């Protein structure tokens, strides 16, 4: 949990969570090859006091990483 709380990239799942809700997360990517495109992912713990949950998103065959984010 401490490692996830140190993540500085907050532009994926965290960007869609209301301010004030703690959201430790871990992003990752695999750079593009011409044939397969790149892979973008993010996993987060959404620590809402009433209803905490986990969300994980994986996007494959991404041709434009900026648009995917």
N, CA, C and O atoms as a Tinker XYZ file with bonds, in Angstrom:
   276  protein
     1  N      0.829000   -1.189000    0.000000    73     2
     2  CA     0.000000    0.000000    0.000000    64     1     3
     3  C      0.876000    1.256000    0.000000    63     2     4     5
     4  O      0.564000    2.230000   -0.685000    81     3
     5  N      1.959000    1.233000    0.759000    73     3     6
     6  CA     2.854000    2.395000    0.781000    64     5     7
     7  C      3.432000    2.683000   -0.598000    63     6     8     9
     8  O      3.550000    3.844000   -0.991000    81     7
     9  N      3.794000    1.640000   -1.333000    73     7    10
    10  CA     4.318000    1.819000   -2.685000    64     9    11
    11  C      3.278000    2.476000   -3.595000    63    10    12    13
    12  O      3.609000    3.390000   -4.351000    81    11
    13  N      2.038000    2.024000   -3.530000    73    11    14
    14  CA     0.979000    2.600000   -4.358000    64    13    15
    15  C      0.732000    4.065000   -4.004000    63    14    16    17
    16  O      0.435000    4.874000   -4.884000    81    15
    17  N      0.852000    4.404000   -2.741000    73    15    18
    18  CA     0.628000    5.791000   -2.314000    64    17    19
    19  C      1.720000    6.734000   -2.798000    63    18    20    21
    20  O      1.519000    7.948000   -2.828000    81    19
    21  N      2.880000    6.190000   -3.179000    73    19    22
    22  CA     3.990000    7.007000   -3.667000    64    21    23
    23  C      3.893000    7.321000   -5.160000    63    22    24    25
    24  O      4.674000    8.127000   -5.668000    81    23
    25  N      2.963000    6.709000   -5.860000    73    23    26
    26  CA     2.808000    6.920000   -7.304000    64    25    27
    27  C      2.533000    8.391000   -7.591000    63    26    28    29
    28  O      1.683000    9.006000   -6.948000    81    27
    29  N      3.248000    8.948000   -8.549000    73    27    30
    30  CA     3.058000   10.359000   -8.912000    64    29    31
    31  C      2.184000   10.528000  -10.152000    63    30    32    33
    32  O      1.639000   11.611000  -10.366000    81    31
    33  N      2.036000    9.497000  -10.967000    73    31    34
    34  CA     1.194000    9.586000  -12.169000    64    33    35
    35  C     -0.268000    9.465000  -11.741000    63    34    36    37
    36  O     -0.720000    8.392000  -11.342000    81    35
    37  N     -0.989000   10.556000  -11.826000    73    35    38
    38  CA    -2.385000   10.590000  -11.389000    64    37    39
    39  C     -3.319000   11.003000  -12.520000    63    38    40    41
    40  O     -4.411000   11.514000  -12.268000    81    39
    41  N     -2.894000   10.784000  -13.776000    73    39    42
    42  CA    -3.669000   11.261000  -14.927000    64    41    43
    43  C     -4.590000   10.211000  -15.537000    63    42    44    45
    44  O     -5.246000   10.490000  -16.541000    81    43
    45  N     -4.659000    9.014000  -14.963000    73    43    46
    46  CA    -5.514000    7.985000  -15.545000    64    45    47
    47  C     -6.741000    7.776000  -14.655000    63    46    48    49
    48  O     -7.617000    8.641000  -14.636000    81    47
    49  N     -6.840000    6.674000  -13.923000    73    47    50
    50  CA    -8.007000    6.423000  -13.079000    64    49    51
    51  C     -8.210000    7.558000  -12.076000    63    50    52    53
    52  O     -9.332000    8.032000  -11.895000    81    51
    53  N     -7.150000    7.987000  -11.434000    73    51    54
    54  CA    -7.265000    9.013000  -10.379000    64    53    55
    55  C     -7.905000   10.304000  -10.889000    63    54    56    57
    56  O     -8.562000   11.012000  -10.126000    81    55
    57  N     -7.720000   10.609000  -12.157000    73    55    58
    58  CA    -8.277000   11.839000  -12.719000    64    57    59
    59  C     -9.804000   11.821000  -12.718000    63    58    60    61
    60  O    -10.431000   12.880000  -12.750000    81    59
    61  N    -10.412000   10.628000  -12.680000    73    59    62
    62  CA   -11.867000   10.524000  -12.717000    64    61    63
    63  C    -12.519000   10.301000  -11.361000    63    62    64    65
    64  O    -13.734000   10.123000  -11.281000    81    63
    65  N    -11.729000   10.310000  -10.295000    73    63    66
    66  CA   -12.243000   10.086000   -8.946000    64    65    67
    67  C    -12.406000   11.444000   -8.258000    63    66    68    69
    68  O    -11.515000   12.286000   -8.362000    81    67
    69  N    -13.517000   11.678000   -7.562000    73    67    70
    70  CA   -13.717000   12.973000   -6.901000    64    69    71
    71  C    -12.573000   13.310000   -5.933000    63    70    72    73
    72  O    -12.034000   12.432000   -5.257000    81    71
    73  N    -12.224000   14.571000   -5.883000    73    71    74
    74  CA   -11.178000   15.048000   -4.984000    64    73    75
    75  C    -11.537000   14.722000   -3.535000    63    74    76    77
    76  O    -12.701000   14.787000   -3.142000    81    75
    77  N    -10.534000   14.377000   -2.761000    73    75    78
    78  CA   -10.749000   14.066000   -1.357000    64    77    79
    79  C    -10.846000   12.577000   -1.071000    63    78    80    81
    80  O    -10.802000   12.168000    0.089000    81    79
    81  N    -10.979000   11.754000   -2.117000    73    79    82
    82  CA   -11.010000   10.302000   -1.934000    64    81    83
    83  C     -9.607000    9.774000   -2.230000    63    82    84    85
    84  O     -9.091000    9.957000   -3.332000    81    83
    85  N     -8.997000    9.124000   -1.250000    73    83    86
    86  CA    -7.653000    8.586000   -1.423000    64    85    87
    87  C     -7.680000    7.480000   -2.474000    63    86    88    89
    88  O     -8.525000    6.586000   -2.432000    81    87
    89  N     -6.729000    7.559000   -3.428000    73    87    90
    90  CA    -6.712000    6.617000   -4.547000    64    89    91
    91  C     -5.282000    6.180000   -4.862000    63    90    92    93
    92  O     -4.711000    6.621000   -5.859000    81    91
    93  N     -4.696000    5.318000   -4.024000    73    91    94
    94  CA    -3.370000    4.796000   -4.369000    64    93    95
    95  C     -3.460000    3.991000   -5.660000    63    94    96    97
    96  O     -4.417000    3.242000   -5.856000    81    95
    97  N     -2.475000    4.139000   -6.540000    73    95    98
    98  CA    -2.557000    3.482000   -7.844000    64    97    99
    99  C     -1.192000    3.098000   -8.373000    63    98   100   101
   100  O     -0.166000    3.502000   -7.826000    81    99
   101  N     -1.185000    2.314000   -9.442000    73    99   102
   102  CA     0.039000    1.955000  -10.147000    64   101   103
   103  C     -0.262000    1.908000  -11.627000    63   102   104   105
   104  O     -1.112000    1.141000  -12.079000    81   103
   105  N      0.441000    2.735000  -12.378000    73   103   106
   106  CA     0.302000    2.754000  -13.834000    64   105   107
   107  C      1.405000    1.906000  -14.460000    63   106   108   109
   108  O      2.375000    1.536000  -13.798000    81   107
   109  N      1.241000    1.612000  -15.726000    73   107   110
   110  CA     2.274000    0.897000  -16.464000    64   109   111
   111  C      2.018000    0.986000  -17.946000    63   110   112   113
   112  O      0.902000    1.255000  -18.389000    81   111
   113  N      3.067000    0.756000  -18.704000    73   111   114
   114  CA     2.920000    0.764000  -20.157000    64   113   115
   115  C      4.001000   -0.105000  -20.779000    63   114   116   117
   116  O      5.085000   -0.291000  -20.226000    81   115
   117  N      3.667000   -0.623000  -21.936000    73   115   118
   118  CA     4.618000   -1.335000  -22.773000    64   117   119
   119  C      4.657000   -0.562000  -24.076000    63   118   120   121
   120  O      3.631000   -0.373000  -24.729000    81   119
   121  N      5.834000   -0.123000  -24.446000    73   119   122
   122  CA     5.969000    0.726000  -25.631000    64   121   123
   123  C      5.574000   -0.001000  -26.911000    63   122   124   125
   124  O      5.605000   -1.228000  -26.996000    81   123
   125  N      5.211000    0.785000  -27.876000    73   123   126
   126  CA     4.668000    0.306000  -29.142000    64   125   127
   127  C      5.677000   -0.462000  -29.977000    63   126   128   129
   128  O      6.866000   -0.146000  -30.021000    81   127
   129  N      5.153000   -1.480000  -30.635000    73   127   130
   130  CA     5.832000   -2.074000  -31.781000    64   129   131
   131  C      4.905000   -1.818000  -32.948000    63   130   132   133
   132  O      3.694000   -1.702000  -32.761000    81   131
   133  N      5.435000   -1.729000  -34.116000    73   131   134
   134  CA     4.583000   -1.378000  -35.268000    64   133   135
   135  C      3.395000   -2.315000  -35.431000    63   134   136   137
   136  O      2.308000   -1.873000  -35.802000    81   135
   137  N      3.584000   -3.584000  -35.162000    73   135   138
   138  CA     2.519000   -4.549000  -35.408000    64   137   139
   139  C      1.427000   -4.518000  -34.352000    63   138   140   141
   140  O      0.252000   -4.690000  -34.674000    81   139
   141  N      1.797000   -4.302000  -33.096000    73   139   142
   142  CA     0.805000   -4.496000  -32.042000    64   141   143
   143  C      0.361000   -3.225000  -31.328000    63   142   144   145
   144  O     -0.590000   -3.283000  -30.549000    81   143
   145  N      0.992000   -2.101000  -31.552000    73   143   146
   146  CA     0.660000   -0.906000  -30.792000    64   145   147
   147  C      1.178000   -1.040000  -29.370000    63   146   148   149
   148  O      1.824000   -2.034000  -29.038000    81   147
   149  N      0.906000   -0.059000  -28.532000    73   147   150
   150  CA     1.391000   -0.117000  -27.159000    64   149   151
   151  C      0.284000   -0.569000  -26.211000    63   150   152   153
   152  O     -0.875000   -0.696000  -26.606000    81   151
   153  N      0.654000   -0.807000  -24.967000    73   151   154
   154  CA    -0.286000   -1.202000  -23.921000    64   153   155
   155  C     -0.217000   -0.156000  -22.819000    63   154   156   157
   156  O      0.873000    0.211000  -22.380000    81   155
   157  N     -1.352000    0.320000  -22.374000    73   155   158
   158  CA    -1.455000    1.269000  -21.265000    64   157   159
   159  C     -2.314000    0.638000  -20.183000    63   158   160   161
   160  O     -3.346000    0.041000  -20.489000    81   159
   161  N     -1.906000    0.758000  -18.909000    73   159   162
   162  CA    -2.748000    0.209000  -17.850000    64   161   163
   163  C     -2.643000    1.042000  -16.582000    63   162   164   165
   164  O     -1.702000    1.816000  -16.406000    81   163
   165  N     -3.621000    0.872000  -15.706000    73   163   166
   166  CA    -3.644000    1.502000  -14.392000    64   165   167
   167  C     -4.508000    0.644000  -13.483000    63   166   168   169
   168  O     -5.554000    0.139000  -13.891000    81   167
   169  N     -4.061000    0.488000  -12.257000    73   167   170
   170  CA    -4.835000   -0.201000  -11.224000    64   169   171
   171  C     -4.871000    0.712000  -10.011000    63   170   172   173
   172  O     -3.859000    1.314000   -9.654000    81   171
   173  N     -6.034000    0.818000   -9.375000    73   171   174
   174  CA    -6.174000    1.734000   -8.247000    64   173   175
   175  C     -7.071000    1.152000   -7.167000    63   174   176   177
   176  O     -8.012000    0.408000   -7.443000    81   175
   177  N     -6.757000    1.508000   -5.942000    73   175   178
   178  CA    -7.636000    1.257000   -4.804000    64   177   179
   179  C     -8.385000    2.553000   -4.570000    63   178   180   181
   180  O     -7.763000    3.582000   -4.306000    81   179
   181  N     -9.678000    2.529000   -4.658000    73   179   182
   182  CA   -10.488000    3.726000   -4.422000    64   181   183
   183  C    -11.011000    3.600000   -2.994000    63   182   184   185
   184  O    -11.937000    2.836000   -2.724000    81   183
   185  N    -10.403000    4.361000   -2.087000    73   183   186
   186  CA   -10.659000    4.196000   -0.667000    64   185   187
   187  C    -11.753000    5.121000   -0.166000    63   186   188   189
   188  O    -11.560000    5.890000    0.776000    81   187
   189  N    -12.904000    5.032000   -0.814000    73   187   190
   190  CA   -14.092000    5.753000   -0.368000    64   189   191
   191  C    -14.511000    5.170000    0.984000    63   190   192   193
   192  O    -14.565000    3.951000    1.140000    81   191
   193  N    -14.805000    6.025000    1.953000    73   191   194
   194  CA   -15.095000    5.532000    3.305000    64   193   195
   195  C    -16.335000    4.648000    3.365000    63   194   196   197
   196  O    -16.397000    3.737000    4.192000    81   195
   197  N    -17.319000    4.893000    2.513000    73   195   198
   198  CA   -18.550000    4.098000    2.537000    64   197   199
   199  C    -18.462000    2.851000    1.656000    63   198   200   201
   200  O    -18.983000    1.797000    2.019000    81   199
   201  N    -17.805000    2.966000    0.504000    73   199   202
   202  CA   -17.783000    1.865000   -0.466000    64   201   203
   203  C    -16.410000    1.775000   -1.147000    63   202   204   205
   204  O    -16.293000    2.159000   -2.311000    81   203
   205  N    -15.383000    1.288000   -0.471000    73   203   206
   206  CA   -14.080000    1.144000   -1.128000    64   205   207
   207  C    -14.139000    0.061000   -2.211000    63   206   208   209
   208  O    -14.879000   -0.914000   -2.084000    81   207
   209  N    -13.355000    0.242000   -3.273000    73   207   210
   210  CA   -13.318000   -0.755000   -4.338000    64   209   211
   211  C    -11.991000   -0.690000   -5.074000    63   210   212   213
   212  O    -11.216000    0.250000   -4.901000    81   211
   213  N    -11.739000   -1.701000   -5.900000    73   211   214
   214  CA   -10.544000   -1.794000   -6.733000    64   213   215
   215  C    -10.986000   -1.663000   -8.182000    63   214   216   217
   216  O    -12.005000   -2.226000   -8.583000    81   215
   217  N    -10.215000   -0.919000   -8.963000    73   215   218
   218  CA   -10.489000   -0.822000  -10.396000    64   217   219
   219  C     -9.173000   -1.001000  -11.143000    63   218   220   221
   220  O     -8.135000   -0.481000  -10.735000    81   219
   221  N     -9.235000   -1.741000  -12.236000    73   219   222
   222  CA    -8.056000   -1.996000  -13.056000    64   221   223
   223  C     -8.461000   -1.881000  -14.522000    63   222   224   225
   224  O     -9.455000   -2.465000  -14.954000    81   223
   225  N     -7.680000   -1.125000  -15.273000    73   223   226
   226  CA    -7.977000   -0.925000  -16.699000    64   225   227
   227  C     -6.732000   -1.252000  -17.509000    63   226   228   229
   228  O     -5.638000   -0.784000  -17.192000    81   227
   229  N     -6.899000   -2.054000  -18.555000    73   227   230
   230  CA    -5.823000   -2.406000  -19.473000    64   229   231
   231  C     -6.307000   -2.098000  -20.881000    63   230   232   233
   232  O     -7.366000   -2.564000  -21.301000    81   231
   233  N     -5.524000   -1.311000  -21.604000    73   231   234
   234  CA    -5.846000   -0.969000  -22.985000    64   233   235
   235  C     -4.740000   -1.518000  -23.876000    63   234   236   237
   236  O     -3.566000   -1.198000  -23.689000    81   235
   237  N     -5.116000   -2.336000  -24.836000    73   235   238
   238  CA    -4.145000   -2.917000  -25.751000    64   237   239
   239  C     -4.282000   -2.349000  -27.146000    63   238   240   241
   240  O     -5.300000   -1.744000  -27.481000    81   239
   241  N     -3.273000   -2.538000  -27.946000    73   239   242
   242  CA    -3.216000   -2.083000  -29.334000    64   241   243
   243  C     -3.487000   -0.586000  -29.436000    63   242   244   245
   244  O     -4.253000   -0.140000  -30.291000    81   243
   245  N     -2.854000    0.181000  -28.560000    73   243   246
   246  CA    -3.017000    1.631000  -28.535000    64   245   247
   247  C     -2.044000    2.245000  -29.541000    63   246   248   249
   248  O     -0.833000    2.056000  -29.428000    81   247
   249  N     -2.564000    2.971000  -30.514000    73   247   250
   250  CA    -1.707000    3.590000  -31.515000    64   249   251
   251  C     -1.295000    5.000000  -31.102000    63   250   252   253
   252  O     -0.287000    5.511000  -31.588000    81   251
   253  N     -2.066000    5.642000  -30.204000    73   251   254
   254  CA    -1.749000    6.989000  -29.740000    64   253   255
   255  C     -1.911000    7.017000  -28.208000    63   254   256   257
   256  O     -3.023000    7.142000  -27.695000    81   255
   257  N     -0.790000    6.898000  -27.498000    73   255   258
   258  CA    -0.832000    6.795000  -26.034000    64   257   259
   259  C     -1.467000    8.034000  -25.404000    63   258   260   261
   260  O     -2.195000    7.907000  -24.420000    81   259
   261  N     -1.215000    9.211000  -25.935000    73   259   262
   262  CA    -1.787000   10.439000  -25.364000    64   261   263
   263  C     -3.307000   10.413000  -25.430000    63   262   264   265
   264  O     -3.972000   10.834000  -24.484000    81   263
   265  N     -3.860000    9.931000  -26.519000    73   263   266
   266  CA    -5.316000    9.848000  -26.647000    64   265   267
   267  C     -5.893000    8.800000  -25.697000    63   266   268   269
   268  O     -6.968000    9.003000  -25.132000    81   267
   269  N     -5.195000    7.692000  -25.519000    73   267   270
   270  CA    -5.667000    6.639000  -24.633000    64   269   271
   271  C     -5.725000    7.110000  -23.184000    63   270   272   273
   272  O     -6.615000    6.718000  -22.429000    81   271
   273  N     -4.773000    7.951000  -22.807000    73   271   274
   274  CA    -4.734000    8.452000  -21.425000    64   273   275
   275  C     -5.833000    9.430000  -21.191000    63   274   276
   276  O     -5.963000    9.961000  -20.088000    81   275
